[in-house]
Coordinates of C-alpha atoms in Angstrom, one line a residue:
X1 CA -4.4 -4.2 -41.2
X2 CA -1.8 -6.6 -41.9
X3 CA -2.2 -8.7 -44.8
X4 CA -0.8 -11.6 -46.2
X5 CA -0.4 -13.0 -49.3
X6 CA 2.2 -14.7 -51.7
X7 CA 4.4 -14.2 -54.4
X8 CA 6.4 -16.3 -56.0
X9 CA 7.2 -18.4 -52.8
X10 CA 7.8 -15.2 -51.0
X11 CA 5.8 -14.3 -48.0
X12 CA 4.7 -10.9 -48.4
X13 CA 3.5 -9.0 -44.5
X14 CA 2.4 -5.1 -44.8
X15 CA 2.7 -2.7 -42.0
X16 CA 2.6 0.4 -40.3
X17 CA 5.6 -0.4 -38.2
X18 CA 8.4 -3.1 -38.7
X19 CA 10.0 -3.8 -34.9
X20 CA 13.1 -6.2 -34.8
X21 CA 13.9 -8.0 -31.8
X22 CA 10.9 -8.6 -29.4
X23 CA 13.2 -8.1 -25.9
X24 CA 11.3 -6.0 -23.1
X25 CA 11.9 -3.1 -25.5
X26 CA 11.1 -4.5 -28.4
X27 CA 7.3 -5.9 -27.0
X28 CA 7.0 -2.5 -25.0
X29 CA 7.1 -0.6 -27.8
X30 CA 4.7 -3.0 -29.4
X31 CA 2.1 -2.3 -26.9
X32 CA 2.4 1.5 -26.8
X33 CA 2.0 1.6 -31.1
X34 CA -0.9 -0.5 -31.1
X35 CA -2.3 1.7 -28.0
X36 CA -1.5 4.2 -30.5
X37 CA -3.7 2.8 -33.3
X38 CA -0.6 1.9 -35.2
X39 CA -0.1 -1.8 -37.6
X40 CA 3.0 -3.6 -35.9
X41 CA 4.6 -6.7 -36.9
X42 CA 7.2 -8.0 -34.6
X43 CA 10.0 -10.3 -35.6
X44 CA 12.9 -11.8 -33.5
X45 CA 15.0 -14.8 -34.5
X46 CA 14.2 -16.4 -30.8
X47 CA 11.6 -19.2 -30.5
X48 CA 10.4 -17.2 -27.2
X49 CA 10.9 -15.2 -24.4
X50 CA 14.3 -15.5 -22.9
X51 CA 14.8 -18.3 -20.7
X52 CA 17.9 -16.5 -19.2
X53 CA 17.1 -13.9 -16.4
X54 CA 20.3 -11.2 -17.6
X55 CA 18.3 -8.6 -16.2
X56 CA 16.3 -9.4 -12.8
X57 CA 15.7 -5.4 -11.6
X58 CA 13.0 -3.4 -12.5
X59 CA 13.7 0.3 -10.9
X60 CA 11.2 2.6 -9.6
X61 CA 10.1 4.8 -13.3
X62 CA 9.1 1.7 -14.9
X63 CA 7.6 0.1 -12.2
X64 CA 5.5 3.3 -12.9
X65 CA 5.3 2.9 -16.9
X66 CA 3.7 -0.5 -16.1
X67 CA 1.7 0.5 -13.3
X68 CA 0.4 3.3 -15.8
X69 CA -1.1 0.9 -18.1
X70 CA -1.8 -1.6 -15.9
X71 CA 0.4 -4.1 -16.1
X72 CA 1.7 -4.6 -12.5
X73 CA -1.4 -6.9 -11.3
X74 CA -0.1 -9.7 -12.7
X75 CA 3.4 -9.4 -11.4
X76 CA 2.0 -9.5 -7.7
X77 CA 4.2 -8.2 -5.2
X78 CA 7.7 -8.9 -6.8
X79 CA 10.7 -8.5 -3.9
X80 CA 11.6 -4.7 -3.4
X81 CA 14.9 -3.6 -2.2
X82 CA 15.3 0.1 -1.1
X83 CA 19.4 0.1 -1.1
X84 CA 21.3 -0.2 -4.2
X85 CA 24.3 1.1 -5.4
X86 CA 26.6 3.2 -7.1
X87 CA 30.0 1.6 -8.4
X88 CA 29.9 -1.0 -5.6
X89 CA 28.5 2.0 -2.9
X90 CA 25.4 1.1 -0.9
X91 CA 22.8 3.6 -2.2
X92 CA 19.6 4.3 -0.7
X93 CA 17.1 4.9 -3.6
X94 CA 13.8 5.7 -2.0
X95 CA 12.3 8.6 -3.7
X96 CA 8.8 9.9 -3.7
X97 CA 7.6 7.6 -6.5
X98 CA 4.2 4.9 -6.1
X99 CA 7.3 1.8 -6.3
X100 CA 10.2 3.7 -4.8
X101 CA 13.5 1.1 -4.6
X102 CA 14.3 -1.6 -7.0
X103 CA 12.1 -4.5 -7.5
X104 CA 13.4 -8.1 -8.2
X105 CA 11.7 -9.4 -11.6
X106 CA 13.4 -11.8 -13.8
X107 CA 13.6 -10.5 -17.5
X108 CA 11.8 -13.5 -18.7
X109 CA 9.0 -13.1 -16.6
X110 CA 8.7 -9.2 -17.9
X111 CA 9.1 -10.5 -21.4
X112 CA 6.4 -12.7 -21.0
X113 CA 4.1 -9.9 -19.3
X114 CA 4.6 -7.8 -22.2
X115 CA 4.7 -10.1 -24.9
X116 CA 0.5 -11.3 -23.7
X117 CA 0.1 -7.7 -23.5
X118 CA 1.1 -6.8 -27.0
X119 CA -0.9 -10.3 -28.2
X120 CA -3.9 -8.6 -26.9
X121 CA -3.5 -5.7 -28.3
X122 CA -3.5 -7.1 -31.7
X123 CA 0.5 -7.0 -32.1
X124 CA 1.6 -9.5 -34.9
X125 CA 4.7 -11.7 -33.3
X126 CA 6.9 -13.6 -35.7
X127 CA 9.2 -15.8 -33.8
X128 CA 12.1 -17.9 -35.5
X129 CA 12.1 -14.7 -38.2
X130 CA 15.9 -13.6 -38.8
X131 CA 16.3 -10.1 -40.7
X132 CA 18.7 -10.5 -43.9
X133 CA 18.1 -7.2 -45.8
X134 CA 16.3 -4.0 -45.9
X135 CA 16.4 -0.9 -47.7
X136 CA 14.7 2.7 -46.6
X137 CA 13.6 5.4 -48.6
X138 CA 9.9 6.3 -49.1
X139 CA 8.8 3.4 -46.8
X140 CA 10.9 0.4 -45.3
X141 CA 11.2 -2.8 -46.9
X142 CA 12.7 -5.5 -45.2
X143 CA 13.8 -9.4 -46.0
X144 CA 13.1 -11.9 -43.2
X145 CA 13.7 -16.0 -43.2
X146 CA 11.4 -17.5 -41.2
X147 CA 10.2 -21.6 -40.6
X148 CA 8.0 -21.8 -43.5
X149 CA 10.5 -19.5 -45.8
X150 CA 11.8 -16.3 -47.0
X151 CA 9.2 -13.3 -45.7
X152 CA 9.2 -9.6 -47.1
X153 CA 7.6 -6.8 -45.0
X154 CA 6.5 -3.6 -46.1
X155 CA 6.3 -1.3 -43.6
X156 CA 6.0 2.9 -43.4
X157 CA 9.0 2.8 -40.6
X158 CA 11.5 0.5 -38.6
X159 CA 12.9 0.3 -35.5
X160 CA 15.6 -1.7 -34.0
X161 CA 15.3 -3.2 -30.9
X162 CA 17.6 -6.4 -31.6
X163 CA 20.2 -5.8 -28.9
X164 CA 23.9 -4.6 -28.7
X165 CA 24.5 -6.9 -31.3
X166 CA 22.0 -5.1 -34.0
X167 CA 21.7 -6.6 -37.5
X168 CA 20.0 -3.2 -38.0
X169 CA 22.2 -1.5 -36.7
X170 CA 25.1 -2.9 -39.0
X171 CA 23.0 -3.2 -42.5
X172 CA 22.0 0.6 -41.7
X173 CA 25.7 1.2 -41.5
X174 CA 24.6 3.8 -38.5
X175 CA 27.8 5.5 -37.0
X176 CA 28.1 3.5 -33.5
X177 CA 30.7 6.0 -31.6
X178 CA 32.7 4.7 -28.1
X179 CA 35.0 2.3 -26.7
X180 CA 35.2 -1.6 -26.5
X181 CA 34.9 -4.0 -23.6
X182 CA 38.6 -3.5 -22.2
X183 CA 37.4 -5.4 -18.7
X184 CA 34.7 -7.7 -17.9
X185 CA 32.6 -10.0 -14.9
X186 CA 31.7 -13.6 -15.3
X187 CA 28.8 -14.4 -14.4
X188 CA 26.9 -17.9 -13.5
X189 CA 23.4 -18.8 -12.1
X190 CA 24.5 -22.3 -9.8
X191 CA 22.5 -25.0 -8.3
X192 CA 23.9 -26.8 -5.3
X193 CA 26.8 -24.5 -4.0
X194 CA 26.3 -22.9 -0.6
X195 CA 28.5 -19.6 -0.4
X196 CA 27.6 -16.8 2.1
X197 CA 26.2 -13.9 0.5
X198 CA 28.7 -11.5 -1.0
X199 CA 27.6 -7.9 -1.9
X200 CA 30.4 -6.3 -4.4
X201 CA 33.3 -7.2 -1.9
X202 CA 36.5 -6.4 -3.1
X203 CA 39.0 -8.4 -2.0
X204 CA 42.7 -8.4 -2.3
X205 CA 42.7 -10.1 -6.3
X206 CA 38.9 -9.1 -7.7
X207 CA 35.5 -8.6 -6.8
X208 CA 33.2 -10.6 -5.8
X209 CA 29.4 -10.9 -5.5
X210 CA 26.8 -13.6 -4.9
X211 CA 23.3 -14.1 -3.9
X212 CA 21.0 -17.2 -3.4
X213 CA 17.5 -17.1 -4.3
X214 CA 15.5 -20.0 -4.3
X215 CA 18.4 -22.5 -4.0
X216 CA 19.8 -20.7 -7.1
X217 CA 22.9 -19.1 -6.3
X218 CA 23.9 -15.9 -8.8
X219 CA 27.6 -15.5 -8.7
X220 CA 29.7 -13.0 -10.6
X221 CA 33.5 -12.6 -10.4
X222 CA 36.0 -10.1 -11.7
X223 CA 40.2 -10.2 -11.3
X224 CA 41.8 -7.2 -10.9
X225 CA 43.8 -6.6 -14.3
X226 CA 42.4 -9.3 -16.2
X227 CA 41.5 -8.5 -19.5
X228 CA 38.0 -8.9 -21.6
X229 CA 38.7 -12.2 -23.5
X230 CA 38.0 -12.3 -27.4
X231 CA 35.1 -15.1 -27.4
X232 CA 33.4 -14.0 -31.0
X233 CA 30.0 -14.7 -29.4
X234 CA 30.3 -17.5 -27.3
X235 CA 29.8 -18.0 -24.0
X236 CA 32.6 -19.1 -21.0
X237 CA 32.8 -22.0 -19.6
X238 CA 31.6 -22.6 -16.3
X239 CA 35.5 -23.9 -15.5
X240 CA 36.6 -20.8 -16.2
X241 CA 34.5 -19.0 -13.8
X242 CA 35.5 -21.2 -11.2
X243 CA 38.6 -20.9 -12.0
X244 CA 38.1 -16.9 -11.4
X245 CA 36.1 -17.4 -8.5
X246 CA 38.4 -19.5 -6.5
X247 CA 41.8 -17.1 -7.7
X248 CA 39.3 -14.5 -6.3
X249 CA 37.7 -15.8 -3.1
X250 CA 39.8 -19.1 -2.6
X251 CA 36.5 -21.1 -2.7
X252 CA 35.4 -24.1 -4.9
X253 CA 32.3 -24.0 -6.3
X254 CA 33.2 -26.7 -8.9
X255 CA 30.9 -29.1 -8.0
X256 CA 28.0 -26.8 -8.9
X257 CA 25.7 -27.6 -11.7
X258 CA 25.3 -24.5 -14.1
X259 CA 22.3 -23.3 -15.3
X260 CA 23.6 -20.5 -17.1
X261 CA 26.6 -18.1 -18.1
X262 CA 27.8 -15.5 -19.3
X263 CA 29.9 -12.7 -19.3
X264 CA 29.5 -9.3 -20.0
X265 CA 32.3 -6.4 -20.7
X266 CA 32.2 -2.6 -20.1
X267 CA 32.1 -1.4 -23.6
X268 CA 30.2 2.2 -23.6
X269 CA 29.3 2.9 -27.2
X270 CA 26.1 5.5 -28.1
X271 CA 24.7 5.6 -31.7
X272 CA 25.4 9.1 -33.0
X273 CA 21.8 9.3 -34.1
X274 CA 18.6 7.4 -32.8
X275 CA 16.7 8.5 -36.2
X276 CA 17.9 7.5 -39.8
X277 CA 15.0 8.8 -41.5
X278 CA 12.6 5.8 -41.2
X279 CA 14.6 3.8 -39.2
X280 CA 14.7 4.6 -35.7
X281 CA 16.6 2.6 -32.4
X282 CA 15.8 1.7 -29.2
X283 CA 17.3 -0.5 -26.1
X284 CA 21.0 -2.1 -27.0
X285 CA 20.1 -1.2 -30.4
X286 CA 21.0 2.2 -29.6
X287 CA 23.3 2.1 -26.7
X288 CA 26.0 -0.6 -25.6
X289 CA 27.2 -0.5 -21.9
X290 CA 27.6 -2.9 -18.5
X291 CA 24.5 -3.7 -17.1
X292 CA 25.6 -1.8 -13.9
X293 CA 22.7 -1.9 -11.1
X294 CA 20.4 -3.3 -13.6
X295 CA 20.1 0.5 -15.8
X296 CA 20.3 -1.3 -19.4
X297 CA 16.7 -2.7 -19.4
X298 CA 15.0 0.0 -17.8
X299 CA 16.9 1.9 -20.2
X300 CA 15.5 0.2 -23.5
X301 CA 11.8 0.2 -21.9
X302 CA 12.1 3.7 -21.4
X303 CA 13.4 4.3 -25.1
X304 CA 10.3 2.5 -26.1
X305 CA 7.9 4.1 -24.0
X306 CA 8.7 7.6 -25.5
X307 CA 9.2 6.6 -29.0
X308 CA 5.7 4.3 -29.1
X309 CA 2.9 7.2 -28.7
X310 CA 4.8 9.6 -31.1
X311 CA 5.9 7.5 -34.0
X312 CA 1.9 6.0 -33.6
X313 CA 0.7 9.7 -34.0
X314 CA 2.8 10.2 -37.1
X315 CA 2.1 6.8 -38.5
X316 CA -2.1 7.9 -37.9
X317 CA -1.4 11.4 -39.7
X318 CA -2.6 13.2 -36.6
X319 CA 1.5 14.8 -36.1
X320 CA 4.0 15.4 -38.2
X321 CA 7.2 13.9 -38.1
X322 CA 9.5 16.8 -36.6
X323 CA 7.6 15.1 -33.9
X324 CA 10.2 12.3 -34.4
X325 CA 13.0 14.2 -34.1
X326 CA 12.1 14.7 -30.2
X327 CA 12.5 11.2 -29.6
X328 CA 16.3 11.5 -30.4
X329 CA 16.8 14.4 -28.8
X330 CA 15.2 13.6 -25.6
X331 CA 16.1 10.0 -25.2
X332 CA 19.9 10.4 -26.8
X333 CA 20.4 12.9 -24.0
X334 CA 19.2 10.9 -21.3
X335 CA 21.2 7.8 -22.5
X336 CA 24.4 9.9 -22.8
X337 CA 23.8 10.3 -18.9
X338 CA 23.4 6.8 -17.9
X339 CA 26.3 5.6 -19.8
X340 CA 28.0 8.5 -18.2
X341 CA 27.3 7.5 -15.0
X342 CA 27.8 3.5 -15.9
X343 CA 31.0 4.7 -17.1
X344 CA 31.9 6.2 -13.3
X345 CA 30.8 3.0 -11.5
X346 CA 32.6 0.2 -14.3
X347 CA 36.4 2.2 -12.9
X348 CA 34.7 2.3 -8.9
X349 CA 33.7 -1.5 -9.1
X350 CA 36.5 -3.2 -11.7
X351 CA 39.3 -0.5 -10.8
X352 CA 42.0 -2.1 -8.3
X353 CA 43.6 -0.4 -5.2
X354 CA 44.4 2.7 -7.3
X355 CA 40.2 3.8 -7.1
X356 CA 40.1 3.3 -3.1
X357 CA 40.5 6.9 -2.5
X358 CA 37.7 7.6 -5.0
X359 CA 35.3 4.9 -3.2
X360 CA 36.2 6.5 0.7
X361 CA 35.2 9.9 -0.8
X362 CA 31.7 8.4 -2.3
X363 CA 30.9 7.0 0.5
X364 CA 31.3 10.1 2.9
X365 CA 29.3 11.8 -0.1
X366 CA 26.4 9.8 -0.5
X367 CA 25.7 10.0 3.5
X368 CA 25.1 13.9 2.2
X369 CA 21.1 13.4 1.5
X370 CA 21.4 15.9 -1.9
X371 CA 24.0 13.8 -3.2
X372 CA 21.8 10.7 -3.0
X373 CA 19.2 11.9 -4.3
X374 CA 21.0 13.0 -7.2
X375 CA 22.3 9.8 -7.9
X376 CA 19.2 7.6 -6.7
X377 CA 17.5 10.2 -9.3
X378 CA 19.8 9.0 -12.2
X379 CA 19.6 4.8 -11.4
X380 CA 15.7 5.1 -10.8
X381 CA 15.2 7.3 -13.8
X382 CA 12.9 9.2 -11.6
X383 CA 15.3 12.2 -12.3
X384 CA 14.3 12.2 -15.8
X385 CA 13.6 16.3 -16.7
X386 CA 12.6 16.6 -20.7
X387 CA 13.5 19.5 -22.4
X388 CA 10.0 20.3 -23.8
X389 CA 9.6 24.3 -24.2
X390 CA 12.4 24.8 -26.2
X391 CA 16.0 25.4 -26.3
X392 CA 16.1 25.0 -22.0
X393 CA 13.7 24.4 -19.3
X394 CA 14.2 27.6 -17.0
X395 CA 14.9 28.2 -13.5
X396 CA 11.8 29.6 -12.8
X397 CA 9.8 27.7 -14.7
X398 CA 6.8 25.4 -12.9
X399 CA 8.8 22.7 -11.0
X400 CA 6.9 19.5 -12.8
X401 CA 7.3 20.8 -16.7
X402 CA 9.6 18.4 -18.0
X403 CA 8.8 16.0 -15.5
X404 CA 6.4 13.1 -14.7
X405 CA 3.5 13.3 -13.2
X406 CA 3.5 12.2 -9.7
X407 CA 1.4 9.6 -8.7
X408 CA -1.4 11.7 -6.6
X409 CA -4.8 11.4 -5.6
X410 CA -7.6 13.2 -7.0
X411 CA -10.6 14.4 -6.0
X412 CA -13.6 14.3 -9.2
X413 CA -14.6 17.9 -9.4
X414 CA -18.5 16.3 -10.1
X415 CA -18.1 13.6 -7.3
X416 CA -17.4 10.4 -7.1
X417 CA -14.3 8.0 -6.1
X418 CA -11.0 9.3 -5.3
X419 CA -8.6 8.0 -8.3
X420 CA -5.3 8.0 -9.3
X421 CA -3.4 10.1 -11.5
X422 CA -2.3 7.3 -13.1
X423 CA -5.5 5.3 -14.0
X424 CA -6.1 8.5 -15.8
X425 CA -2.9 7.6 -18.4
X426 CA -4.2 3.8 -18.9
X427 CA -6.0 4.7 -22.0
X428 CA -2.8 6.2 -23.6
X429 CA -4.0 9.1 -25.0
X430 CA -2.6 12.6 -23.7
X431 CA -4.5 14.2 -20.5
X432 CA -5.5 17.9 -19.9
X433 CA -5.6 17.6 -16.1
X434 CA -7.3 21.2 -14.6
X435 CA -7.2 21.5 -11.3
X436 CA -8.9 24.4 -10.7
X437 CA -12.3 24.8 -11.4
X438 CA -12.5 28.0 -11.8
X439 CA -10.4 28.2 -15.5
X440 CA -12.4 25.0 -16.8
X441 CA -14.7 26.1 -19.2
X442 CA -12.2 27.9 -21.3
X443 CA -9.3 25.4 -20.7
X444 CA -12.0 22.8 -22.0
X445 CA -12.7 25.2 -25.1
X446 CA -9.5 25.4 -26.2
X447 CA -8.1 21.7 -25.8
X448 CA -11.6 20.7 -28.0
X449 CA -10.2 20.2 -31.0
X450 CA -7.7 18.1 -29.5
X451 CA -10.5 16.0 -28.0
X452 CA -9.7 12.6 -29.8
X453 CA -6.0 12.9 -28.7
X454 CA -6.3 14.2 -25.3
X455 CA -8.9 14.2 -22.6
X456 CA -9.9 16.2 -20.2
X457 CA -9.9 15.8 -16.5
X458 CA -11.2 18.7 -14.1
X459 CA -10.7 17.5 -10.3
X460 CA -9.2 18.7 -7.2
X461 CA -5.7 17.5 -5.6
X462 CA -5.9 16.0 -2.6
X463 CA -4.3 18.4 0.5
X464 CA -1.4 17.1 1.2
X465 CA -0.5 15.5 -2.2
X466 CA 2.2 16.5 -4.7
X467 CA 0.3 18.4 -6.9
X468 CA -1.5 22.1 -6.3
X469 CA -4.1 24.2 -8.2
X470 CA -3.6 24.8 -11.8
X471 CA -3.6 23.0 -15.3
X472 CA -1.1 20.4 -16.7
X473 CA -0.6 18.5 -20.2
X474 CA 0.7 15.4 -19.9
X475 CA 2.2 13.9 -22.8
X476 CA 1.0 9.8 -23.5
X477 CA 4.3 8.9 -21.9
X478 CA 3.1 11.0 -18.4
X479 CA 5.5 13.5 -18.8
X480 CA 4.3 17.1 -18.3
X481 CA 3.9 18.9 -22.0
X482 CA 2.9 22.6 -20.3
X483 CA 1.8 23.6 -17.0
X484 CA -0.1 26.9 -16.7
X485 CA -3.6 29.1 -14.6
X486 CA -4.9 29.9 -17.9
X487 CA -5.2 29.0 -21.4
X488 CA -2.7 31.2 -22.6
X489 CA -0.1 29.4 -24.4
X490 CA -2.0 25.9 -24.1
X491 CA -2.8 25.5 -28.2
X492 CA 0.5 26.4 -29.0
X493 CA 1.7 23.4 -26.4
X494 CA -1.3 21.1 -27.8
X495 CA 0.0 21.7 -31.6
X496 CA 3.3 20.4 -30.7
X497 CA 2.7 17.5 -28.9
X498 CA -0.4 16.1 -30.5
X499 CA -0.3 17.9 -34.3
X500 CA -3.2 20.0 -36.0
X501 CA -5.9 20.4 -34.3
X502 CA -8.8 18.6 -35.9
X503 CA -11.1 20.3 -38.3
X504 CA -14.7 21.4 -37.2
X505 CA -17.1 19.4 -38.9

């Protein structure tokens, strides 16, 4: 447990797990280490959630994380909208997924969903607590100032998960690779204007978009060839985005009151590594890019939701930590992608006349259903195929391995009510899901030693469903591990994702 004592004025916290910055990655990680069984303090220099809603879309894969541990009752039935985009493109992104589309959720309210969520899990939030030092060799120690004083934490590892900005990041000295903004959008959150609806319209001097919700009207505003301004951390005015807006649009929305604004560039920088031997990076921390269809959160919670279950394994002694060294390799391949892709849609939405051709031929090519899918595969993150046998998945190997396991219904093989797939992953812990009856006994036999890491679940699919006879291991993270009729191959699979098997008593 955490303890905490003093010395010499000096608070003095001890831990399993140090995580800085409590944004939606920050608090989901929390959650998913202390599902884990893992010690976590958390400290961010913010007195509370944000207040500002930067990000307001939640996109199908972690409407499914959440859904998978429960969360999504207490958001209700948040606004879903099945067309997005790509670079300014309308883009259908229905796939087969449980929350297919995008669904409107303003960050603060997801910060606050997981922040209760890591509270009841036992999490230990420090608020107001700026990082000032830390050094990492055999464990992590870390100096903090917080309202009552200087704090020291002790921890076994540390991740960072304080922003594109990261103070970990630069006391770590970790090589942060890419370009700088070059272009940016303004952006504002207005009471009292009334402007029609504007969905990334590119007029002859900028673009332009806007949306009223609840008598708040979001607008943001670009001009062709203007250059990202040098503000050192501050914010613009709200003058000078109407002094954008109007150049842009010819309207006045001057005698708006502002209840927030920003701006936000298209730097594209990646961390070289996501792992510096105790001190690991998630969200921002890790990756700096435009907020482009709302892909940065999801992004970070998706970081987090790999890295929590395996770092909590190593921290419990039940895996070693080459089990680590899966999170980069997974996760800094994925993010490559999406800034990839970001990168594509900053030139199609902030290029001027020069990238019409480009956004004629998009459009006829998204109409080709492939194509879509492709791309509504990399925004929804429901694309997502893991690397997890080796040096390549191949062709022929079973279509989910790799993937996530679709949301299905299930048949219990010793009666009972249908359930999900997914209430299966709410505990957690990995699953061993056979769905043939016939292979049971010795599929159940061999996972055993694994028994306090992974469970075992022998029902039928559903005809009809996405899912057919045979036996998958699904990772914590609800990613299939191994997918096979037999239990050939299945400890080898089981060692690697969940450590030694345990030791008869």
């Amino acid at each position: 447990m955490t303890t905490d004592h003093q010395d010499t004025d000096t608070a003095i916290l001890d831990t399993d797990v140090l995580v800085v910055g409590a944004g939606p990655a920050g608090l989901m990680l929390a959650t998913e280490l202390r599902l884990g069984g893992a010690e976590v303090v958390v400290v961010d220099q913010r007195p509370g959630p944000t207040t500002e809603s930067r990000a307001s879309t939640l996109h199908a894969r972690t409407m499914e994380i959440l859904d998978s541990r429960g969360l999504l009752d207490e958001l209700g039935t948040p606004p879903c909208e099945p067309r997005g985009h790509f670079g300014g493109v309308p883009l259908d992104l229905t796939l087969p997924s449980s929350h297919p589309g995008q669904w409107k959720v303003a960050q603060t309210r997801t910060e606050e969903l997981l922040q209760r969520r890591a509270a009841e899990l036992g999490a230990d939030l420090r608020r107001r607590h700026q990082l000032l030092s830390l050094t990492a060799e055999d464990g992590v120690e870390a100096e903090a100032i917080g309202p009552y004083g200087p704090v020291r934490i002790r921890a076994r590892y540390l991740v960072g998960c304080d922003g594109e900005d990261s103070t970990v990041r630069r006391l770590v000295r970790a090589p942060f690779p890419g370009r700088d903004a070059a272009r940016e959008l303004l952006r504002a959150d207005v009471c009292g204007v009334e402007v029609a609806d504007r969905r990334f319209q590119r007029l002859e001097h900028g673009l332009a978009i806007a949306a009223t919700r609840e008598g708040v009207t979001r607008v943001m505003v670009h001009e062709f060839g203007r250059p990202a301004a040098e503000r050192g951390g501050a914010e613009p005015d709200f003058a000078e985005v109407t002094d954008v807006w109007k150049r842009v649009t010819g309207e006045d929305i001057s005698q708006g009151t502002p209840l927030w604004v920003n701006a936000f560039g298209d730097a594209n920088r990646q961390l070289a590594h996501y792992r510096h031997g105790r001190v690991l990076f998630a969200g921002d921390a890790a990756h700096r890019q435009m907020p482009s269809g709302g892909q940065a959160l999801n992004l970070g919670v998706q970081d987090a939701f790999n890295l929590g279950w395996k770092l909590a394994a190593v921290v419990r002694g039940s895996a070693g930590e080459d089990l680590l060294d899966t999170y980069h390799s997974e996760r800094h391949t994925v993010g490559r992608q999406v800034l990839a892709n970001i990168g594509a849609q900053v030139e199609l939405l902030l290029g001027g006349p020069e990238v019409e051709p480009a956004r004629a031929l998009l459009t006829e090519l998204v109409a080709l259903d492939g194509v879509r899918q492709h791309l509504a595969g990399m925004i929804s993150g429901l694309g997502i195929r893991y690397d997890v046998e080796g040096p390549e998945v191949h062709s022929d190997a079973h279509p989910l391995l790799g993937r996530r396991l679709p949301d299905a219904w299930l048949e219990p093989a010793e009666g009972g009510a249908r359930r999900r797939t997914t209430e299966l992953l709410r505990t957690g812990r990995g699953l061993l899901l056979c769905l043939d009856g016939d292979g049971a006994p010795a599929l159940r036999a061999t996972a055993a030693p694994w028994s306090d890491r992974v469970a075992f679940v022998a029902d039928r699919p559903v005809a009809g469903g996405p899912l057919s006879a045979g036996t998958l291991l699904v990772r914590p993270d609800g990613y299939v591990a191994w997918a096979g009729s037999g239990p050939a191959g299945l400890a080898r699979a089981l060692t690697r994702w969940f450590g030694t098997a345990a030791a008869d008593d």
